[in-house]
Short mmCIF file of C-alpha atoms in Angstrom, two decimals:
data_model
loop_
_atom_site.label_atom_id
_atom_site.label_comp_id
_atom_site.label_asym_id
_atom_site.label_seq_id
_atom_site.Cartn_x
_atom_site.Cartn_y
_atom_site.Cartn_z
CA UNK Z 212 26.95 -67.26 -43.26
CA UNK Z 213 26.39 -63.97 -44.19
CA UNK Z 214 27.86 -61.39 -42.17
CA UNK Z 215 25.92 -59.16 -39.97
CA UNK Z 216 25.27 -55.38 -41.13
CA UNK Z 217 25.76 -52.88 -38.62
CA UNK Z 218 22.47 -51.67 -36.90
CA UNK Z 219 21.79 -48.04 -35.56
CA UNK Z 220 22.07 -48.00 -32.12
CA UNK Z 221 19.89 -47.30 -29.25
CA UNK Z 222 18.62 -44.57 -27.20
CA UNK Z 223 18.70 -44.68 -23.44
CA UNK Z 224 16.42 -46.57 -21.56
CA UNK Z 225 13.42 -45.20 -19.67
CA UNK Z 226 12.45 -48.50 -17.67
CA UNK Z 227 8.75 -48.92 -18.94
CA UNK Z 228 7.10 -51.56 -20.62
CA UNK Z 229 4.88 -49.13 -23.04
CA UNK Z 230 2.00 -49.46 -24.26
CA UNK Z 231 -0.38 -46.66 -25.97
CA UNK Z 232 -2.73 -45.67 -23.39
CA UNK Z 233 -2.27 -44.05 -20.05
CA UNK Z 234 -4.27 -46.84 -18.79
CA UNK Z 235 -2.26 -49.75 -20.56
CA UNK Z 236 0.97 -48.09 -19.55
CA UNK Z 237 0.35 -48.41 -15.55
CA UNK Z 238 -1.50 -51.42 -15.81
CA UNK Z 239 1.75 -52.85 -17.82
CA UNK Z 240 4.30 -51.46 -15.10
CA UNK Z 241 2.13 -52.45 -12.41
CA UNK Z 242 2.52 -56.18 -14.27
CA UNK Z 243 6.25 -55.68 -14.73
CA UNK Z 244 6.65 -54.79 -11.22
CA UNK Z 245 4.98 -57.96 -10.00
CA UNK Z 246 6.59 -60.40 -12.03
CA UNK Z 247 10.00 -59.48 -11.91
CA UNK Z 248 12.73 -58.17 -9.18
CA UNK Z 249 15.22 -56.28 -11.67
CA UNK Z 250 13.61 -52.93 -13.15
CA UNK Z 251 15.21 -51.21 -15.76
CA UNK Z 252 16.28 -47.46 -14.78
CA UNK Z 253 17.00 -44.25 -16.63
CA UNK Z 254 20.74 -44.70 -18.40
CA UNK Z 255 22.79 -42.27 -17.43
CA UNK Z 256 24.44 -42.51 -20.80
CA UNK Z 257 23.56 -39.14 -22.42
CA UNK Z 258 25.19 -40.65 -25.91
CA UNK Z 259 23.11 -42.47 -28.16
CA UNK Z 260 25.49 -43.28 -31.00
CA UNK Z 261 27.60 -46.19 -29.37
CA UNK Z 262 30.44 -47.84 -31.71
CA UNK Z 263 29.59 -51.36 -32.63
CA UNK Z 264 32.71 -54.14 -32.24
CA UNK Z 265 34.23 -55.58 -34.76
CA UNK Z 266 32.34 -58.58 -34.60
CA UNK Z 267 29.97 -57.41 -35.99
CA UNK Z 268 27.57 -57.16 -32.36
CA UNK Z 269 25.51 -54.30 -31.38
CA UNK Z 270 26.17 -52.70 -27.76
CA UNK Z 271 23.49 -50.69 -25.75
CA UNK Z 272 24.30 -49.13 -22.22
CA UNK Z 273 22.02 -49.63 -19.83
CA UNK Z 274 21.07 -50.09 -16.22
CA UNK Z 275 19.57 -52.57 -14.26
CA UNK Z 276 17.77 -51.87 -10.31
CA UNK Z 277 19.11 -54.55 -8.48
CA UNK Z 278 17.86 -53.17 -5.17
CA UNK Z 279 16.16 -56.04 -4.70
CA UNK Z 280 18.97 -58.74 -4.38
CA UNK Z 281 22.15 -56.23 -3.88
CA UNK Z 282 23.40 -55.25 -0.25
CA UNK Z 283 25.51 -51.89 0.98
CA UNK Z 284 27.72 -51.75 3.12
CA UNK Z 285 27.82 -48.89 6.22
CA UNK Z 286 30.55 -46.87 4.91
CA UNK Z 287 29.66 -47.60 1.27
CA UNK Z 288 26.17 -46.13 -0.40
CA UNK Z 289 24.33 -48.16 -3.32
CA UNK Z 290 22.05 -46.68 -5.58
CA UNK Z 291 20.61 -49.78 -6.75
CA UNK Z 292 20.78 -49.81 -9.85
CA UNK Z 293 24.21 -51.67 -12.19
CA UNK Z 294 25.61 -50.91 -15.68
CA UNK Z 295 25.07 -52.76 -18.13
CA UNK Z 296 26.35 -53.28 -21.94
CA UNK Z 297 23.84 -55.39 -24.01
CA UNK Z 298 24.80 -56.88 -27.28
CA UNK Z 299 23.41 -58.27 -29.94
CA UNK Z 300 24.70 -62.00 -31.11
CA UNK Z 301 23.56 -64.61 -34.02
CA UNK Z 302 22.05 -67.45 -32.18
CA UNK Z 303 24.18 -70.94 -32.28
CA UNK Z 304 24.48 -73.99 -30.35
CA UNK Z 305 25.50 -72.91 -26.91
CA UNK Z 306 22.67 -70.66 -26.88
CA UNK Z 307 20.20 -73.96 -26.17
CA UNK Z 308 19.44 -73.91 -22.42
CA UNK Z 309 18.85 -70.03 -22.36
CA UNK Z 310 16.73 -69.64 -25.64
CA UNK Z 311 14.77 -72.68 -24.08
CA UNK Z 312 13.98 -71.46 -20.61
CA UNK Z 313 13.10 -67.96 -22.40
CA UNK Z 314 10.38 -70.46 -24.66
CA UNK Z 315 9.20 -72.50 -21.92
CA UNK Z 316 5.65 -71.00 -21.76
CA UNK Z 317 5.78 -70.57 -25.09
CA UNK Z 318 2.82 -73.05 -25.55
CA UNK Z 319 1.33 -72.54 -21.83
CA UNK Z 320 1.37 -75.81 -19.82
CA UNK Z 321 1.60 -77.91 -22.93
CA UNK Z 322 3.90 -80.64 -23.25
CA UNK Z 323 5.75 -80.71 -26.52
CA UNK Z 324 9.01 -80.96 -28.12
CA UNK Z 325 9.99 -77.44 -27.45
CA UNK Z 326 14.09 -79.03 -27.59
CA UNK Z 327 13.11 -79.64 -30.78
CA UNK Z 328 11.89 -75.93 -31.61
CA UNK Z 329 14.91 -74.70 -30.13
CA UNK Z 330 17.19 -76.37 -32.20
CA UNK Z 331 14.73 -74.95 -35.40
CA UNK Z 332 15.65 -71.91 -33.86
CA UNK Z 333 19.19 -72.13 -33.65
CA UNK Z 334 19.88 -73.96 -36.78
CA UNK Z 335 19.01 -70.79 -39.04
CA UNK Z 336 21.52 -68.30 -37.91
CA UNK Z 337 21.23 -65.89 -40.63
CA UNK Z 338 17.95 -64.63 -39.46
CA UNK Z 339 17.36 -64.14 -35.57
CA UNK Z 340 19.17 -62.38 -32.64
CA UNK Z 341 19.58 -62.95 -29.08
CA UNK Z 342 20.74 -60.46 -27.03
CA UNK Z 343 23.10 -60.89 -24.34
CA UNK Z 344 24.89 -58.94 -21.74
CA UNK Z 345 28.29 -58.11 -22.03
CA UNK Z 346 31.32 -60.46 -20.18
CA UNK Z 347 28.15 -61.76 -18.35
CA UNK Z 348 29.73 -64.95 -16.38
CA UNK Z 349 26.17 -67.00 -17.25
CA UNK Z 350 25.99 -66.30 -20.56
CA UNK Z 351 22.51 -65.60 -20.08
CA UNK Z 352 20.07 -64.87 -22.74
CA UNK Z 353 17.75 -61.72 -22.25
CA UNK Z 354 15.56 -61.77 -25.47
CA UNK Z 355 14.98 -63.76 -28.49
CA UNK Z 356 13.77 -62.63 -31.93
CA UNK Z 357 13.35 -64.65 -35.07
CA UNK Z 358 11.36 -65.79 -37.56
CA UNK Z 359 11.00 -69.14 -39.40
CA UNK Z 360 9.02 -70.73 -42.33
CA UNK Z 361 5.44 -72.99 -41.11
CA UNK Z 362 6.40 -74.63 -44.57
CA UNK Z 363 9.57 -75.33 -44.39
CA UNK Z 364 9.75 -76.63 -40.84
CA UNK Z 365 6.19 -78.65 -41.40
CA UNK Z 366 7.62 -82.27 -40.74
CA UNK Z 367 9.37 -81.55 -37.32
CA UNK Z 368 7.61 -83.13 -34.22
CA UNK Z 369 7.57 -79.49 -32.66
CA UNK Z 370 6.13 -77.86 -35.69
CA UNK Z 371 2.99 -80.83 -35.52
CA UNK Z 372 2.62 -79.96 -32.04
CA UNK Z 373 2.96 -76.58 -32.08
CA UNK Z 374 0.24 -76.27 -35.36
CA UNK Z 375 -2.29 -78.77 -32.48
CA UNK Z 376 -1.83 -76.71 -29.91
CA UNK Z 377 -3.21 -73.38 -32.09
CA UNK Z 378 -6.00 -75.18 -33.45
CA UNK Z 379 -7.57 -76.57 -30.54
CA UNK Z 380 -7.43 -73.35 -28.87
CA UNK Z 381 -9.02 -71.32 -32.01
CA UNK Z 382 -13.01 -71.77 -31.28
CA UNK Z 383 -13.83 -68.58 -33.47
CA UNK Z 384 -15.45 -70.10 -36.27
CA UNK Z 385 -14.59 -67.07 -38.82
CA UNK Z 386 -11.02 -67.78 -38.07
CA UNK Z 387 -10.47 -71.31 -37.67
CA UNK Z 388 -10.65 -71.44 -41.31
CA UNK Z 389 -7.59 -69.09 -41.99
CA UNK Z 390 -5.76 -70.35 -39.14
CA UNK Z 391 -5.84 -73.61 -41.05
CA UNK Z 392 -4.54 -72.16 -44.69
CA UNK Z 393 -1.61 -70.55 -42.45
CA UNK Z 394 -0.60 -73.76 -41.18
CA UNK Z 395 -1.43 -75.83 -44.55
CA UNK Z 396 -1.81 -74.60 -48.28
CA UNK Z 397 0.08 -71.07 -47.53
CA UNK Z 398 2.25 -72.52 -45.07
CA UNK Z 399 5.68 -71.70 -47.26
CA UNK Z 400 4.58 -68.08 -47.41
CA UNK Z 401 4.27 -67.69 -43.41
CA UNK Z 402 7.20 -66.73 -40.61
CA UNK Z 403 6.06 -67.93 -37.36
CA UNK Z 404 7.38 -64.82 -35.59
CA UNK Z 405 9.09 -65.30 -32.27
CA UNK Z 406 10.06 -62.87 -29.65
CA UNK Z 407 10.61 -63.70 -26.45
CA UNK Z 408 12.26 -61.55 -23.88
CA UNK Z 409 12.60 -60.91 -19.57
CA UNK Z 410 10.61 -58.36 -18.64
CA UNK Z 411 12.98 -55.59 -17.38
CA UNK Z 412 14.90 -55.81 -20.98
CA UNK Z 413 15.58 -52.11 -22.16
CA UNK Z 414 13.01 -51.37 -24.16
CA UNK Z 415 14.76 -48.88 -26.31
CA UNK Z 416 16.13 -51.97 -27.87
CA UNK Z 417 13.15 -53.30 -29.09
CA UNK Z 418 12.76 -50.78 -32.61
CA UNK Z 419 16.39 -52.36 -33.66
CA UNK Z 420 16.03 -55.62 -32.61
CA UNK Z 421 12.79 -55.75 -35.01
CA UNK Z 422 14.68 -53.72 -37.39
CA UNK Z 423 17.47 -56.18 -37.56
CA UNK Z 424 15.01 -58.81 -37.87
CA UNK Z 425 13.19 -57.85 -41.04
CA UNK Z 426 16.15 -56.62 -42.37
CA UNK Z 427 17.93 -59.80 -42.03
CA UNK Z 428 15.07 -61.68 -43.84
CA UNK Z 429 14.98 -59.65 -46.60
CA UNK Z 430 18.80 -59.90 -46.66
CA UNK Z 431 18.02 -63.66 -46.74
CA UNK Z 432 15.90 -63.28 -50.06
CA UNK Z 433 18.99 -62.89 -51.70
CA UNK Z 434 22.29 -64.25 -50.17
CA UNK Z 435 20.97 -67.76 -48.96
CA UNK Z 436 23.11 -70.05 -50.70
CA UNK Z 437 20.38 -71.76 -52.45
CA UNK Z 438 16.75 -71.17 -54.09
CA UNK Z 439 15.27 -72.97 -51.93
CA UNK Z 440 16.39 -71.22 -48.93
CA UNK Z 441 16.21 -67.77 -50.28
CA UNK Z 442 12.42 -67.96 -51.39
CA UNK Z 443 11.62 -69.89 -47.62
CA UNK Z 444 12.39 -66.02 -45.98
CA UNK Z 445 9.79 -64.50 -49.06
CA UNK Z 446 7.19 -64.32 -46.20
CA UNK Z 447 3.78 -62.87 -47.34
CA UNK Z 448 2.50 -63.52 -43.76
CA UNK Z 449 3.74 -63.20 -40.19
CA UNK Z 450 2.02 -65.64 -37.33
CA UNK Z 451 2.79 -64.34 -33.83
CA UNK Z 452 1.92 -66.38 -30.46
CA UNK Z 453 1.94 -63.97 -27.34
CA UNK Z 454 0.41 -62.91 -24.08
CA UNK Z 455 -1.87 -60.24 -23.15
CA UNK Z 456 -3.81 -59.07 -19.81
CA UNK Z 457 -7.40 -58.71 -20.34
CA UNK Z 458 -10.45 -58.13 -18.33
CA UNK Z 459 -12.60 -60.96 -16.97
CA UNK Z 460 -15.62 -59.15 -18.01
CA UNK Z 461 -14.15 -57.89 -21.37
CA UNK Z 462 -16.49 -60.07 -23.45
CA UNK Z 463 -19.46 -59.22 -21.51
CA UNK Z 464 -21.94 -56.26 -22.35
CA UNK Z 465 -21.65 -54.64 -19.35
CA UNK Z 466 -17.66 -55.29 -19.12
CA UNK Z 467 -14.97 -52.52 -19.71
CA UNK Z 468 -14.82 -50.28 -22.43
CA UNK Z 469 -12.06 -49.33 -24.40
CA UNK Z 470 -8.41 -49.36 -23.63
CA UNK Z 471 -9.06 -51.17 -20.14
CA UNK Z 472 -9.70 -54.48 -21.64
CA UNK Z 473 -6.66 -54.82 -22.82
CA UNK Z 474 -3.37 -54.65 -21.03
CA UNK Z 475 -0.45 -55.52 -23.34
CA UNK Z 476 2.25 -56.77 -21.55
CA UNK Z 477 5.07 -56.05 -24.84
CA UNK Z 478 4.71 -52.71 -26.06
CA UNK Z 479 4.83 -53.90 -29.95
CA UNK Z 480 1.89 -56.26 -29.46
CA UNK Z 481 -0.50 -53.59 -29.37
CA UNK Z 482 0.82 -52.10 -33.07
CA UNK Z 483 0.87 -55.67 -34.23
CA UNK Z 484 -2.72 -56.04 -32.99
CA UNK Z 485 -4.02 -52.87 -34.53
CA UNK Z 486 -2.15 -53.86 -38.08
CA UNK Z 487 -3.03 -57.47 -37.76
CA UNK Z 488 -6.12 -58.87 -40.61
CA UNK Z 489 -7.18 -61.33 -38.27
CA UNK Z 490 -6.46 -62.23 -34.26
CA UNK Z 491 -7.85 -64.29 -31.54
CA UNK Z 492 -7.48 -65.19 -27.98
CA UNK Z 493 -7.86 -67.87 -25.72
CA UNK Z 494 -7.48 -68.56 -21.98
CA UNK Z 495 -4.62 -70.07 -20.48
CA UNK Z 496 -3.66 -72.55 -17.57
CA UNK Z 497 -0.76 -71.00 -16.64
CA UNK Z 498 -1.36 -67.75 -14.14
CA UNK Z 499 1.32 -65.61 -12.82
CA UNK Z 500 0.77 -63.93 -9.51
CA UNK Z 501 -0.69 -60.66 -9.74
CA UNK Z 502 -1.69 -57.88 -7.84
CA UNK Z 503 -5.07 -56.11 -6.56
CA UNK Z 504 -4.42 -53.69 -9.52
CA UNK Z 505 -4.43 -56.76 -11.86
CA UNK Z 506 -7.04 -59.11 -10.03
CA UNK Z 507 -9.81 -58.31 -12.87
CA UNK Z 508 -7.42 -59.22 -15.33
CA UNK Z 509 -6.45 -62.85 -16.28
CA UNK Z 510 -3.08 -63.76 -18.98
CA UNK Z 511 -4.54 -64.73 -21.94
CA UNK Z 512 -3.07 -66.31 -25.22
CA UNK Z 513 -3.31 -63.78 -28.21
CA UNK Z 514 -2.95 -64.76 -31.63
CA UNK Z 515 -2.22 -62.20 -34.81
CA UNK Z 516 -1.80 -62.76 -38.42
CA UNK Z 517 0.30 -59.48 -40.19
CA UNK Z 518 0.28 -59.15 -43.67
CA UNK Z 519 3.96 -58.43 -44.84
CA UNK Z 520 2.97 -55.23 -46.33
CA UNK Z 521 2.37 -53.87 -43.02
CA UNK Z 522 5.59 -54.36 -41.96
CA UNK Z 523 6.98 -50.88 -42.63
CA UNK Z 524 4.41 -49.56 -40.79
CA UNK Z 525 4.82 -51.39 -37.63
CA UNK Z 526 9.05 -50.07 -38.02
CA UNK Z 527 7.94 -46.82 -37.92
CA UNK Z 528 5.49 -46.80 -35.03
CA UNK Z 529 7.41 -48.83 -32.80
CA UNK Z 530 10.22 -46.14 -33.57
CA UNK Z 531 7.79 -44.06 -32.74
CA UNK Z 532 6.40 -45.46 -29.54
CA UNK Z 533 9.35 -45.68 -28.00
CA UNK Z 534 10.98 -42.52 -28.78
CA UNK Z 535 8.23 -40.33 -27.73
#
């Protein structure tokens, strides 16, 4: 296995889940808020060039509000809010249960062999991160990021049902069509693209965990072991499965215009949407709790096809979102 190459490291963390608009970017905390109890907070870190271990993992310092669950005592005052050092790890094995409760509304409510897709995901270790906090007791996993050939994984009983589940929710009839090349006759030239992540992760680290990403696969163009391998990371395509907010009237004529029919709940979707040649969404069964800010506004599956060559771009404006 190839060893990992260091990765810059990460500015402090400003606790938003961002989006482009002023509208997007309350909607999005007011959905960040709602689903989760832990809220990232300012670092008080002033440093942004952190040394990386010699293991080759990346650290971030950040902080967690743990208000929420955490106690103080009479004589002793809590702010709330915990340190924490994040690091960056290749996924293996023992990474199973925590990648696959990070995937399990990957699909929505569908039943499938998502074991199976885990172990996809964990058998190519060369290209994907997880991200992990530092001498964290659980060993929990906090985000997810990979990417791995339709083509070369066609035959797996996750793949099938993962490739039914997209087609039977497609019902736009000028994408169906390219939907189906994806997942057939230019299946070895597409990454299914997956990032998964808790809400209140830092999202400083999202530029270099998307960095290290596409860095890593075009690392794996030339230092797989075999042909085979290195040309199944030659992706021409990118197919990305996520989730977005949007208004119940936002197909209607006399629904909202603009940015408020969209809320995206991870910042990057809304660069991958604009750069994306073709999209679509569809409704899903599962609904998570929101409030009167959200009521108009129902999850919704979202669908994007990026064209490799856009790639660059989306590095530099998610560098740029986020350090604004």
């Amino acid at each position: 296995m190839m060893p990992r190459k260091p990765a810059r490291h990460c500015r402090p963390a400003r606790g938003l889940p961002l989006s482009f608009s002023p509208f997007a970017r309350s909607m999005a905390r007011i959905a960040s808020n709602n689903k989760v109890t832990h809220k990232v907070q300012n670092s008080r870190f002033p440093g942004n060039n952190l040394p990386s271990s010699s293991d080759g993992r990346m650290e971030n310092h950040g902080q967690i509000d743990k208000s929420e669950d955490s106690s103080s005592s009479d004589d002793e005052e809590f702010d709330g809010t915990v340190q924490a050092n994040f690091e960056f790890f290749d996924p293996k094995p023992s990474d199973f249960h925590g990648v696959k409760v990070l995937l399990q509304t990957y699909l929505d409510d569908k039943q499938w062999d998502l074991s199976g897709f885990v172990d996809v995901i964990l058998g190519q270790p060369t290209v994907g991160t997880v991200v992990k906090i530092e001498n964290d007791e659980d060993d929990g996993i906090y985000s997810i990021v990979t990417a791995v050939n339709l083509g070369r994984y066609k035959d797996p009983e996750c793949m099938v049902d993962l490739k039914e589940f997209l087609l039977k929710a497609c019902h736009q009839k000028d994408v169906v069509s390219k939907l189906s090349l994806f997942l057939g006759d230019q299946a070895n030239d597409v990454g299914l693209l997956v990032s998964q992540r808790v809400v209140n992760l830092p999202p400083q680290l999202l530029p270099h965990l998307y960095d290290a990403l596409f860095d890593e696969v075009s690392w794996a163009t030339e230092d797989e072991p075999t042909e085979e391998l290195r040309k199944s990371f030659c992706f021409k395509f990118y197919l990305i499965i996520s989730k977005i907010y949007k208004h119940k009237n936002a197909d209607k004529q006399k629904g909202p215009s603009g940015d408020q029919t969209i809320v995206y709940i991870k910042a990057e979707d809304e660069i991958f949407h604009e750069l994306s040649s073709w999209s679509f969404s569809f409704p899903l069964l599962t609904q998570l709790v929101r409030t009167d800010e959200l009521k108009d506004y129902r999850l919704t599956g979202l669908v994007m096809a990026i064209d490799a060559s856009k790639i660059p771009i989306f590095r530099q404006k998610l560098h740029s979102l986020i350090d604004e």
